[in-house]
Amino acid sequence: MPRFSLIVPCFKVQGFLRECLDSVLRQSFGDFELIAVDDRSPDGCGAILDEYAARDPRVKVLHLPENAGLGRARNAGLPLATGDYLFFLDSDDTLTPGALRAMADRLAEADDPDVLVFDYARTYWWGGTRRNALAHVLAEAGAETFTAAGRPEILDLLMVVWNKVYRRDFVEENGFEFPPGYYEDTPWTFPVMLSARRIAALDRICLNYRQRRQGNILSTTSRKHFDIHDQYERVFAFVDGRPELAGWRPYLHRKMGEHCLDILAKPDRLPPADRAEFFRRTARMFRRYRPEGALVDGEVAVLEGGYARYLLKRQAGRAGREAVRRAAPARRAVGARARRGWAALHAHRPLDESLVVYSASSHRGVLGDPAAVYRKALEIAPRLRGVWVVRDEEAAGRLPAGVEHVLVDSRRCLEITARAKFFVNDVNWPGALAKRPGSVHIHTHQGTPLKYMGADLLDKPGARLGFDVPQMLRRADRWDYSLVANRHSELVWERAYPCHFTSVRTGSPRNDVLVGAAGDAGAAFRLRHGIPADHTVVLYAPTRRDYRRGGHVDRIDLAGFAADLGEGSTLVVRLHPTLAAGPARGMGLTELARRGVVVDATDEPHVEEVMLASDVLVTDYSSLMFDYAVLDRPIVVHADDWAAYSASRGAYLDITAEAPGHVSRSYRELVWQFTSGAWRDEESRRLRADFRARYCEFDDGRAAERVVRTLLLGESMPAGPGSVRIPGQAVGGEPAAPEARPAGRR
């Protein structure tokens, strides 16, 4: 008996069917049967299904003698199902890699619940991907099973059949089946969810819900959309036959009204001549099923009146939204003038020679190189006043105690930035910030560049999507000093940002903690995440891809990699910051971290602590490798898509030829690096030594001190072991300013 029976009805989807079937048959979890139902499709679906069945015994094909419709096609597949769980997969959607394994693991953990609800992402025909907006409902459900009464918010999720799997015995015991007509999911899903005694949630994107440009049945203009009324009649009949569910009538009454109004509001559903009739039928049904004493307010209140009143309210709503839209630019212009005026009030005042304004990672907090400079300034230059610019109250709440801060664009921020002598940032300041004569802007960057940056993106239109390169350079014109950790960075920044700044060979301040770090430096991280002290910690840090909209591409099956690393190893994953809030974590990382399969370090504020806690880095093309090399610990470069990455983004060096360690070009090669021990052999040490010599050239543990003393205080840097000379700086005696030569020409 297989674990899953996937029932896939097919009708006029020959262009999408192979992708759907392949997404199932290529799953790492193979204990399933695929029951494909050819709903008398007039295209090539039947032949495609027979082709797949001939080469894979897990595929069973049922050819219906006549078209039955989606619901009845699913019903036709039910008698053939022998699996523990039923999964109704639409034939134009696809499973994500590792989805069935994740479901199987979650079902086992939850001791075979009646229903498992999982997450999905909408994938658009133009290339976009958007995660379910209510994914937090699944995350908040936790590991325990529940009922709809215990967690009614589960019914706020899209009430469709394909984002759940169902215990077959539970379905058969209750006699659940699909009715004919449109919206057949409605009288299946509500009865199933209200009847289930044990529901489990899986906070993982297991399915890509294809948003077709055309051809979607529900987007077809037709009177078939009147079927929604019959479907809710079936739902109410089900509830009426079970007195224990009577308490759900007020909820279902409102849900029915909202659902029907949503259909009416969509311009592509109902023929214009039938819209008034649809409204009147909905209103009659709404009145008929209204529970005694039920409160009718909000959106559904329009069903208490006539169609003309509904139209007036719709028109008023559109007019109001249009007025708000038109007023928005004017409000922004007024606000900008007010901010400029407020800043101008302070611009005539002298600069505060002791005021240093800091920002990092687009105002996210005390992070990176600016944070290292700030902490060193507190230590050796307490007379300097450091103020951080943060983006919102949430970011302010995460600041360490005692850190002075202002919110970006606030009046206080305008006042501070108008009078500050020094500015330290790792990204560009907003365009509205005017550089006053005499102020000093120190740009730290965010590590050593591998991929193209700045002006070099001009011939990479895909990579610079959303970037205004000329504006970026105008903002970079404010830089006075550009910090570099190696000569490679110095050359790249001067080429990528042809502006008038001085390159300063300070090293990377945030890497000071990595230089000569003690063996137990990462112990706090390990303890916090429950990692045994004797485990080998493998840090996996992938970067984003410019050849894929949204930037995320699954390169590695994390659960499989964690298992292949074997006993005595812990896999720690840190996604690129730009992917932290997107679908990437929902593709398995969140759920695997919850179950303790991996450690998710994406939200750790200080990446230096994560690096210190690890024994080896696995990355593709993340600039983190240049920082990690300071630790002199093994690095493995996983470069299975290097050709696509370098062609789409551009790269300053071939990292596969100048790697800091061994290079794997397939997952099999990556696993072999660890099973064979090659990841830490003599050749890996030689490669790492060469890499460190080139790219950790100026990192001697005193970068932050160098910035504070020479650039903020105007002193010379005391000589010492490993001291790095800044161009133009006097060695001993009277201090001299760094040489002020332009870094590039226009």
XYZ file of C-alpha atoms in Angstrom:
746
model
C 0.000 0.000 0.000
C 1.615 3.299 -1.058
C 1.735 6.280 1.255
C 0.119 8.655 -1.257
C -2.403 8.313 -4.051
C -2.161 11.365 -6.291
C -5.303 11.819 -8.394
C -4.645 14.070 -11.388
C -7.640 14.900 -13.647
C -6.608 16.124 -17.116
C -8.510 18.212 -19.625
C -6.969 20.471 -22.296
C -3.651 20.919 -20.455
C -1.232 19.250 -22.864
C 1.115 22.257 -22.679
C 1.503 21.920 -18.903
C 0.941 18.207 -18.291
C 4.506 16.946 -18.694
C 5.813 19.512 -16.216
C 3.165 18.444 -13.711
C 3.886 14.718 -14.088
C 7.649 15.227 -13.976
C 7.349 17.230 -10.749
C 5.713 14.173 -9.154
C 7.820 11.397 -10.640
C 11.101 13.166 -9.807
C 10.267 13.491 -6.115
C 12.893 12.150 -3.726
C 10.087 10.290 -1.913
C 8.896 7.507 -4.190
C 6.218 5.664 -2.176
C 3.196 6.840 -4.159
C 0.866 6.011 -7.025
C -0.246 8.534 -9.613
C -3.780 8.037 -10.895
C -4.207 10.172 -14.001
C -7.784 10.645 -15.235
C -8.144 11.598 -18.893
C -11.429 13.530 -18.791
C -12.032 12.907 -22.502
C -9.546 15.641 -23.306
C -9.701 16.667 -26.988
C -5.958 17.443 -27.153
C -2.912 15.216 -26.624
C -3.357 14.632 -22.881
C -4.424 11.006 -23.271
C -1.396 10.091 -25.351
C 0.954 11.845 -22.944
C -0.525 9.932 -20.018
C -0.190 6.601 -21.809
C 3.434 7.423 -22.626
C 4.243 8.057 -18.952
C 2.356 4.951 -17.796
C 4.343 2.811 -20.236
C 7.648 3.791 -18.672
C 6.728 4.183 -14.983
C 4.644 1.540 -13.169
C 3.563 4.077 -10.557
C 1.375 5.794 -13.176
C -2.144 4.452 -13.748
C -4.319 5.981 -16.460
C -8.108 6.039 -16.584
C -9.662 7.237 -19.863
C -13.255 8.424 -19.318
C -15.723 7.695 -22.150
C -17.108 11.238 -22.012
C -16.205 14.529 -20.399
C -17.333 14.537 -16.767
C -15.918 17.775 -15.400
C -13.251 18.319 -12.774
C -15.170 17.106 -9.723
C -16.527 13.927 -11.264
C -13.148 13.156 -12.844
C -11.663 13.219 -9.357
C -14.460 10.930 -8.161
C -13.649 8.513 -10.983
C -10.086 8.206 -9.724
C -11.077 7.539 -6.108
C -11.961 3.802 -6.464
C -8.506 3.161 -7.940
C -6.694 4.731 -4.981
C -4.948 2.380 -2.551
C -2.704 4.831 -0.710
C -2.909 5.926 2.895
C -3.482 9.530 1.817
C -5.291 11.141 -1.098
C -3.794 14.113 -2.902
C -5.863 15.841 -5.595
C -3.331 17.580 -7.831
C -4.472 19.815 -10.682
C -2.713 18.947 -13.928
C -1.370 22.447 -14.609
C 0.213 22.804 -11.152
C 3.510 21.321 -9.982
C 5.003 19.934 -6.798
C 8.083 21.611 -5.405
C 11.233 19.475 -4.963
C 11.069 17.446 -1.750
C 7.371 18.141 -1.203
C 6.227 14.520 -0.750
C 9.117 13.783 1.611
C 8.157 16.798 3.710
C 4.515 15.686 3.774
C 5.428 12.117 4.705
C 7.667 13.299 7.538
C 4.999 15.664 8.857
C 2.291 12.977 8.712
C 4.499 10.605 10.663
C 5.297 13.294 13.217
C 1.569 14.058 13.647
C 0.652 10.351 13.901
C -1.480 10.213 10.743
C -4.018 13.040 11.100
C -7.251 13.157 9.094
C -6.062 16.150 7.063
C -2.699 17.795 6.457
C -2.802 21.415 5.218
C 0.330 22.684 3.476
C 1.495 25.923 1.893
C 1.700 26.944 -1.756
C 3.019 29.734 -3.951
C 1.346 31.380 -6.921
C 3.564 31.222 -10.000
C 2.635 33.688 -12.710
C 2.932 33.262 -16.489
C 5.226 36.314 -16.619
C 7.732 34.706 -14.214
C 6.738 36.100 -10.832
C 6.257 34.030 -7.672
C 4.209 35.050 -4.661
C 3.800 33.048 -1.495
C 0.421 32.536 0.103
C -0.278 35.751 2.037
C -1.672 33.767 4.989
C 1.332 31.473 5.391
C 1.667 32.693 8.976
C -1.506 30.735 9.850
C 0.357 27.491 9.139
C 3.449 28.645 11.015
C 1.411 29.600 14.073
C -0.437 26.256 14.107
C 2.632 24.552 15.552
C 3.393 20.844 15.748
C 0.219 19.639 17.490
C -2.938 18.520 15.707
C -6.140 20.531 16.065
C -9.728 20.904 14.873
C -11.302 23.718 12.892
C -13.136 24.735 16.067
C -9.849 24.907 17.948
C -8.148 26.931 15.208
C -10.883 28.550 13.094
C -8.295 30.709 11.333
C -7.358 27.601 9.315
C -10.563 28.222 7.340
C -9.258 31.636 6.290
C -6.814 29.866 3.987
C -7.788 29.355 0.374
C -10.568 26.778 0.623
C -9.490 24.530 -2.214
C -8.875 20.820 -2.410
C -5.265 20.847 -3.665
C -3.514 22.442 -0.655
C -4.297 19.442 1.548
C -3.892 15.683 1.700
C -6.612 13.493 3.219
C -6.464 10.188 5.042
C -8.252 7.805 2.677
C -10.017 5.910 5.461
C -11.392 9.209 6.810
C -12.739 10.141 3.350
C -14.342 6.744 2.808
C -15.896 6.615 6.298
C -17.626 9.951 5.696
C -18.532 9.319 2.072
C -17.017 12.554 0.816
C -17.193 13.125 -2.933
C -17.162 15.970 -5.420
C -20.358 17.406 -6.934
C -20.641 18.495 -10.579
C -20.235 22.087 -11.708
C -17.930 25.023 -11.012
C -16.605 25.656 -7.468
C -16.726 21.951 -6.692
C -14.019 22.435 -4.058
C -16.439 24.348 -1.802
C -18.817 21.487 -0.829
C -15.820 19.184 -0.409
C -13.517 21.383 1.628
C -15.920 22.807 4.198
C -17.459 19.419 5.150
C -14.022 17.803 5.288
C -12.447 20.510 7.442
C -15.442 20.767 9.815
C -15.603 16.972 10.223
C -11.890 16.324 10.759
C -11.004 15.470 14.345
C -7.272 15.830 13.791
C -5.805 18.425 11.405
C -2.079 19.075 11.032
C -0.293 22.003 9.365
C 2.884 21.992 7.299
C 4.566 25.376 6.989
C 6.229 24.552 3.683
C 5.539 25.469 0.052
C 4.727 22.097 -1.461
C 2.883 23.224 -4.575
C 3.283 25.841 -7.278
C -0.188 27.122 -8.147
C 0.042 28.170 -11.791
C -1.624 31.469 -12.664
C -2.370 31.070 -16.353
C -2.691 34.073 -18.624
C -5.774 32.482 -20.144
C -7.485 29.119 -20.156
C -8.363 28.997 -16.452
C -11.904 27.661 -16.192
C -12.881 30.017 -13.385
C -11.706 33.002 -15.435
C -14.079 32.120 -18.260
C -17.060 34.443 -18.658
C -20.116 32.224 -18.332
C -23.368 31.627 -16.489
C -21.659 28.559 -15.030
C -20.547 30.813 -12.187
C -24.126 30.612 -10.911
C -23.091 27.113 -9.750
C -21.666 28.726 -6.614
C -25.195 28.980 -5.196
C -25.845 25.258 -5.615
C -22.488 24.458 -4.036
C -23.287 26.457 -0.902
C -26.733 24.830 -0.785
C -24.835 21.541 -0.461
C -22.640 22.958 2.311
C -25.673 24.134 4.315
C -27.411 20.801 3.747
C -24.353 19.003 5.139
C -24.338 21.192 8.254
C -28.107 20.862 8.720
C -27.709 17.078 8.767
C -25.207 17.238 11.623
C -26.537 19.082 14.677
C -23.046 19.180 16.236
C -22.000 21.567 13.420
C -24.867 24.032 13.888
C -22.518 26.552 15.478
C -20.791 27.007 12.123
C -23.869 28.444 10.386
C -23.063 32.150 11.114
C -19.536 31.681 9.779
C -20.695 29.874 6.636
C -23.448 32.438 6.075
C -20.956 35.293 5.970
C -18.414 33.256 3.973
C -21.065 32.495 1.336
C -21.923 36.186 0.994
C -18.275 37.218 0.706
C -17.517 34.491 -1.822
C -20.436 35.400 -4.090
C -19.641 39.129 -3.902
C -16.051 38.342 -4.839
C -17.242 36.530 -7.968
C -19.551 39.430 -8.820
C -16.717 41.943 -8.430
C -14.444 40.176 -10.912
C -14.963 41.582 -14.423
C -14.172 38.323 -16.239
C -16.627 35.985 -14.524
C -20.241 36.869 -15.296
C -21.796 38.111 -18.546
C -22.807 41.770 -17.977
C -26.463 40.992 -18.672
C -26.510 38.372 -15.895
C -24.847 40.341 -13.119
C -28.059 41.782 -11.653
C -29.665 38.321 -11.580
C -26.582 36.887 -9.828
C -26.775 39.606 -7.177
C -30.503 39.046 -6.572
C -30.060 35.278 -6.299
C -27.200 35.742 -3.855
C -29.250 38.208 -1.774
C -32.211 35.797 -1.596
C -29.944 32.965 -0.484
C -28.239 35.254 2.027
C -31.603 36.162 3.600
C -32.831 32.565 3.578
C -29.842 31.165 5.437
C -29.304 34.083 7.799
C -29.119 32.663 11.346
C -31.350 34.274 13.907
C -29.644 37.257 15.512
C -26.703 37.167 13.094
C -24.874 40.484 12.705
C -24.725 41.640 9.087
C -22.108 44.326 8.642
C -19.065 45.158 6.572
C -18.872 44.029 2.968
C -21.872 41.673 3.082
C -24.228 44.405 4.298
C -24.865 45.371 0.655
C -26.817 42.122 0.276
C -29.520 43.628 2.502
C -30.297 46.184 -0.214
C -30.891 46.125 -3.947
C -28.598 45.833 -6.957
C -28.756 49.571 -7.680
C -27.491 50.331 -4.193
C -24.683 47.803 -4.698
C -23.642 49.528 -7.923
C -23.640 52.956 -6.266
C -21.455 51.676 -3.462
C -19.049 50.086 -5.938
C -18.823 53.316 -7.933
C -18.260 55.343 -4.768
C -15.523 52.963 -3.710
C -13.765 53.238 -7.070
C -14.027 57.027 -6.989
C -12.587 57.135 -3.490
C -9.657 54.905 -4.412
C -8.952 57.029 -7.495
C -9.010 60.201 -5.394
C -6.539 58.674 -2.955
C -4.323 57.559 -5.837
C -4.283 61.017 -7.381
C -3.648 62.718 -4.071
C -0.691 60.504 -3.162
C 1.912 62.296 -5.360
C 0.801 65.664 -4.021
C 1.115 64.448 -0.435
C 4.560 63.071 -1.141
C 5.634 66.348 -2.745
C 4.359 68.363 0.217
C 6.134 66.022 2.609
C 9.383 66.275 0.644
C 9.202 70.096 0.650
C 8.548 70.069 4.385
C 11.532 67.802 5.003
C 13.807 69.921 2.832
C 12.639 73.022 4.636
C 13.250 71.493 8.034
C 16.730 70.393 7.000
C 17.439 73.859 5.595
C 16.723 75.393 9.005
C 19.741 73.529 10.383
C 21.964 73.660 7.308
C 23.311 77.108 8.165
C 24.472 75.947 11.579
C 28.092 74.760 11.913
C 28.825 71.061 11.607
C 29.117 69.156 14.848
C 32.718 67.880 14.707
C 31.990 65.055 17.142
C 28.758 63.779 15.572
C 28.933 60.530 13.593
C 25.815 59.188 11.853
C 25.728 55.446 11.135
C 23.524 53.213 9.039
C 23.798 49.623 7.816
C 21.922 47.380 5.406
C 19.325 49.997 4.464
C 18.758 51.153 8.044
C 18.167 47.653 9.495
C 20.208 48.140 12.668
C 23.668 47.981 14.248
C 25.227 45.620 11.730
C 28.279 44.896 9.607
C 31.225 47.221 9.096
C 29.469 50.355 10.427
C 28.700 48.490 13.661
C 32.360 47.484 14.078
C 33.456 51.102 13.572
C 30.796 52.316 16.017
C 31.883 49.889 18.741
C 35.547 50.765 18.293
C 34.724 54.488 18.458
C 32.948 53.941 21.779
C 36.075 52.246 23.047
C 38.853 54.582 21.901
C 37.024 57.830 21.090
C 34.223 58.291 23.647
C 34.017 61.995 22.830
C 32.478 61.062 19.478
C 28.697 60.869 19.547
C 27.311 58.063 17.405
C 23.690 58.139 16.193
C 22.108 55.341 14.153
C 19.492 55.854 11.455
C 16.937 52.995 11.500
C 14.028 52.402 9.193
C 11.139 51.903 11.631
C 10.103 51.304 15.226
C 10.526 47.546 14.808
C 14.184 47.980 13.842
C 14.615 50.451 16.695
C 13.250 47.873 19.126
C 16.010 45.442 18.170
C 18.832 47.893 18.903
C 21.148 47.156 21.829
C 20.388 49.067 25.003
C 21.746 52.588 25.097
C 22.149 53.046 21.334
C 21.050 56.526 20.290
C 18.944 56.416 17.140
C 16.571 58.323 14.872
C 13.955 57.060 12.441
C 14.684 57.672 8.776
C 12.845 60.708 7.329
C 11.797 61.911 10.770
C 12.381 65.559 11.727
C 14.951 64.456 14.259
C 16.774 62.498 11.534
C 16.805 65.572 9.275
C 18.216 67.679 12.083
C 20.947 65.160 12.939
C 22.014 64.531 9.338
C 22.060 68.270 8.583
C 24.668 68.869 11.296
C 26.741 65.658 11.358
C 30.420 65.825 10.451
C 30.797 62.112 9.673
C 28.616 59.557 7.874
C 29.375 55.826 7.914
C 27.271 53.475 5.797
C 27.600 50.208 3.871
C 24.998 51.161 1.251
C 24.163 54.505 -0.310
C 22.326 57.126 1.682
C 18.940 58.203 0.254
C 19.054 60.731 -2.556
C 17.393 63.416 -0.404
C 20.440 63.618 1.873
C 22.482 66.635 0.746
C 26.216 66.512 1.419
C 27.316 69.639 3.211
C 30.777 71.098 2.568
C 33.158 69.788 5.201
C 31.188 66.643 5.991
C 32.961 63.300 5.559
C 31.241 60.273 4.039
C 32.849 56.894 4.679
C 31.544 54.033 2.571
C 32.362 50.569 3.898
C 30.655 48.450 1.194
C 29.368 44.976 2.064
C 32.356 42.774 1.424
C 34.614 41.898 -1.474
C 32.846 41.982 -4.856
C 32.565 38.863 -6.991
C 29.552 39.840 -9.096
C 29.268 43.020 -11.163
C 28.324 46.191 -9.319
C 27.590 49.844 -10.074
C 28.377 51.088 -13.569
C 29.457 47.596 -14.630
C 25.785 46.591 -14.564
C 25.010 48.848 -17.517
C 25.612 46.014 -19.984
C 23.725 43.500 -17.815
C 20.088 44.570 -18.245
C 18.707 41.562 -16.411
C 20.928 42.105 -13.382
C 20.177 45.805 -13.122
C 16.412 45.360 -13.277
C 15.068 47.884 -10.794
C 18.418 49.676 -10.455
C 18.871 53.237 -11.671
C 22.619 53.180 -12.282
C 23.020 56.938 -12.973
C 21.172 57.732 -9.746
C 23.333 55.192 -7.908
C 26.451 57.007 -9.126
C 25.071 60.420 -8.158
C 24.641 59.110 -4.642
C 28.144 57.659 -4.680
C 29.463 61.123 -5.565
C 29.048 61.914 -1.858
C 31.670 59.350 -0.818
C 34.956 60.732 0.515
C 36.499 57.401 1.484
C 35.945 53.862 0.217
C 37.214 51.111 2.518
C 38.884 48.106 0.916
C 40.162 44.779 2.224
C 42.321 43.912 -0.786
C 43.684 45.345 -4.005
C 41.035 43.504 -6.002
C 38.289 45.473 -4.216
C 40.169 48.717 -4.690
C 40.339 48.223 -8.446
C 36.740 47.063 -8.737
C 35.213 49.904 -6.716
C 37.176 52.512 -8.641
C 35.943 51.014 -11.903
C 32.339 50.323 -10.826
C 31.899 53.718 -9.158
C 33.718 56.321 -11.292
C 33.389 59.038 -8.647
C 35.775 61.267 -6.685
C 36.676 59.334 -3.533
C 39.823 58.015 -1.939
C 40.308 54.277 -1.593
C 41.569 53.444 1.890
C 43.290 50.129 2.568
C 41.888 49.557 6.010
C 40.632 45.994 5.829
C 37.015 45.080 6.656
C 36.104 46.304 10.150
C 33.496 43.588 10.686
C 36.166 40.944 10.053
C 38.316 42.082 12.955
C 36.585 39.533 15.194
C 37.515 36.763 12.763
C 41.249 37.468 12.802
C 42.923 35.097 15.225
C 39.565 33.994 16.645
C 39.752 31.500 19.488
C 38.453 27.998 18.904
C 35.469 28.519 21.214
C 34.443 31.867 19.663
C 31.236 30.382 18.235
C 30.233 28.489 21.363
C 27.359 30.852 22.211
C 25.718 30.288 18.814
C 26.067 26.514 19.144
C 24.609 26.567 22.635
C 21.701 28.806 21.582
C 20.748 26.416 18.775
C 21.389 23.187 20.650
C 24.299 22.054 18.488
C 26.474 19.437 20.226
C 29.986 20.669 20.922
C 31.562 17.744 19.040
C 29.532 18.202 15.842
C 31.048 19.368 12.578
C 29.021 22.450 11.656
C 28.547 22.914 7.903
C 27.409 26.435 6.998
C 25.496 26.600 3.715
C 25.171 30.170 2.410
C 23.674 30.425 -1.101
C 23.306 33.724 -2.930
C 20.482 35.053 -5.123
C 20.190 34.482 -8.873
C 19.581 37.307 -11.325
C 18.471 34.928 -14.049
C 15.391 33.976 -12.016
C 12.678 36.479 -11.122
C 12.612 36.772 -7.354
C 16.208 35.575 -7.085
C 15.575 32.184 -5.472
C 16.573 28.881 -7.061
C 16.605 25.599 -5.139
C 20.096 24.230 -5.770
C 20.238 21.680 -2.964
C 17.721 19.402 -1.248
C 18.450 20.563 2.300
C 16.933 17.518 4.005
C 18.902 15.208 1.726
C 22.128 17.130 2.263
C 21.698 17.100 6.041
C 21.179 13.337 5.910
C 24.103 12.771 3.547
C 26.448 14.671 5.870
C 25.836 11.861 8.335
C 25.954 11.503 12.080
C 28.066 14.013 13.936
C 27.303 16.887 11.557
C 24.888 19.812 11.744
C 23.783 21.770 8.669
C 23.325 25.512 9.275
C 21.627 27.477 6.488
C 21.835 31.215 5.959
C 19.921 32.630 3.007
C 20.866 35.827 1.211
C 19.220 38.778 3.068
C 17.112 39.707 0.024
C 15.521 36.244 0.081
C 14.720 36.165 3.790
C 11.161 37.468 3.446
C 10.263 35.730 0.164
C 9.233 32.177 -0.719
C 12.735 30.753 -0.230
C 12.286 29.814 3.425
C 8.892 28.344 2.722
C 10.424 25.868 0.287
C 11.359 23.664 3.227
C 13.830 25.590 5.351
C 11.331 26.767 7.970
C 9.799 23.341 8.437
C 13.154 21.558 8.524
C 14.410 23.995 11.145
C 11.287 23.441 13.258
C 11.915 19.692 13.206
C 15.599 20.107 14.013
C 16.837 18.725 10.690
C 18.764 21.933 9.977
C 19.457 25.219 11.765
C 18.070 28.328 10.059
C 20.495 31.185 10.709
C 18.977 33.588 8.175
C 17.681 35.953 10.852
C 20.831 35.936 12.956
C 21.775 39.626 13.054
C 25.528 39.064 13.187
C 26.830 36.830 10.436
C 30.280 36.924 12.029
C 28.931 34.862 14.935
C 27.483 32.305 12.518
C 30.811 32.002 10.716
C 32.706 31.579 13.976
C 30.395 28.737 14.990
C 31.002 26.763 11.790
C 33.775 24.423 10.723
C 33.343 24.653 6.957
C 31.511 26.912 4.504
C 29.572 25.636 1.496
C 28.544 28.432 -0.828
C 27.982 29.097 -4.463
C 28.920 32.658 -5.296
C 28.254 34.549 -2.067
C 30.806 37.209 -1.148
C 30.708 35.654 2.317
C 33.511 33.366 1.138
C 35.949 36.296 1.123
C 35.162 37.045 4.769
C 35.158 33.389 5.773
C 38.637 32.957 4.330
C 39.933 35.170 7.159
C 39.155 32.271 9.521
C 41.410 29.937 7.505
C 38.746 27.218 7.623
C 37.703 24.965 4.718
C 35.457 26.314 1.956
C 33.653 24.317 -0.727
C 32.283 26.163 -3.756
C 29.152 24.557 -5.206
C 29.120 25.878 -8.771
C 26.569 23.765 -10.612
C 25.143 26.782 -12.495
C 28.244 28.962 -12.830
C 27.783 29.502 -16.568
C 24.234 30.814 -16.146
C 25.116 32.902 -13.107
C 28.182 34.575 -14.600
C 26.430 35.216 -17.927
C 23.419 36.872 -16.329
C 25.082 38.873 -13.562
C 28.691 39.213 -14.668
C 31.673 38.323 -12.477
C 35.027 39.962 -11.828
C 36.800 36.616 -11.583
C 36.159 32.984 -12.434
C 35.603 31.647 -8.946
C 35.759 28.077 -10.255
C 39.343 28.688 -11.432
C 40.444 30.784 -8.430
C 38.468 29.008 -5.747
C 39.195 29.102 -1.995
C 38.783 25.337 -1.870
C 37.428 22.430 -3.856
C 34.683 23.058 -6.432
C 31.675 20.790 -6.938
C 29.641 20.971 -10.128
C 26.868 18.581 -9.138
C 25.168 17.522 -5.944
C 26.865 14.135 -6.195
C 30.273 15.817 -6.266
C 29.307 18.005 -3.303
C 28.386 15.024 -1.135
C 31.578 13.233 -2.202
C 33.626 16.161 -0.872
C 32.365 15.326 2.614
C 32.100 11.548 2.499
C 35.659 11.284 1.144
C 37.137 13.919 3.480
C 38.419 15.932 0.504
C 36.852 19.118 1.893
C 39.744 19.402 4.344
C 42.612 17.713 2.527
C 46.007 19.175 1.726
C 44.889 20.513 -1.650
C 42.002 22.410 -0.026
C 44.496 24.001 2.380
C 46.735 25.061 -0.496
C 43.846 26.600 -2.422
C 42.679 28.418 0.694
C 46.137 29.806 1.405
C 46.408 31.237 -2.107
C 42.938 32.744 -1.843
C 43.648 34.309 1.557
C 46.834 35.874 0.281
C 44.912 37.628 -2.487
C 41.676 38.613 -0.784
C 42.417 38.935 2.950
C 45.434 41.116 2.275
C 44.598 44.026 4.601
C 42.566 42.161 7.246
C 44.828 42.181 10.289
C 42.246 42.635 13.063
C 42.725 46.423 13.365
C 40.498 47.711 10.557
C 37.921 49.392 12.804
C 40.657 51.052 14.858
C 42.276 52.234 11.643
C 39.028 53.883 10.497
C 38.406 55.577 13.844
C 41.915 56.878 14.347
C 42.728 58.028 10.831
C 39.364 59.022 9.363
C 37.328 60.128 12.388
C 40.040 61.459 14.691
C 42.643 62.495 12.097
C 45.423 60.694 13.954
C 48.135 58.461 12.569
C 47.833 54.752 13.115
C 50.247 53.432 15.764
C 52.733 51.037 14.247
C 52.310 47.414 15.184
C 52.538 43.859 13.917
C 50.612 43.530 10.685
C 49.941 47.246 10.485
C 48.721 48.319 7.066
C 49.662 51.706 5.720
C 46.897 53.902 4.352
C 47.880 55.772 1.176
C 49.123 59.258 2.047
C 49.247 58.580 5.795
C 52.310 59.613 7.764
C 53.976 56.876 9.766
C 54.796 58.292 13.196
C 55.134 62.009 13.999
C 52.408 64.388 12.865
C 49.291 62.841 11.322
C 48.576 63.316 7.660
C 45.255 62.969 5.875
C 44.890 60.130 3.383
C 45.801 61.112 -0.124
C 42.772 62.798 -1.697
C 43.050 61.603 -5.255
C 40.029 60.843 -7.415
C 39.265 57.148 -7.668
C 38.005 57.486 -11.208
C 37.220 59.870 -14.017
C 33.892 60.757 -15.540
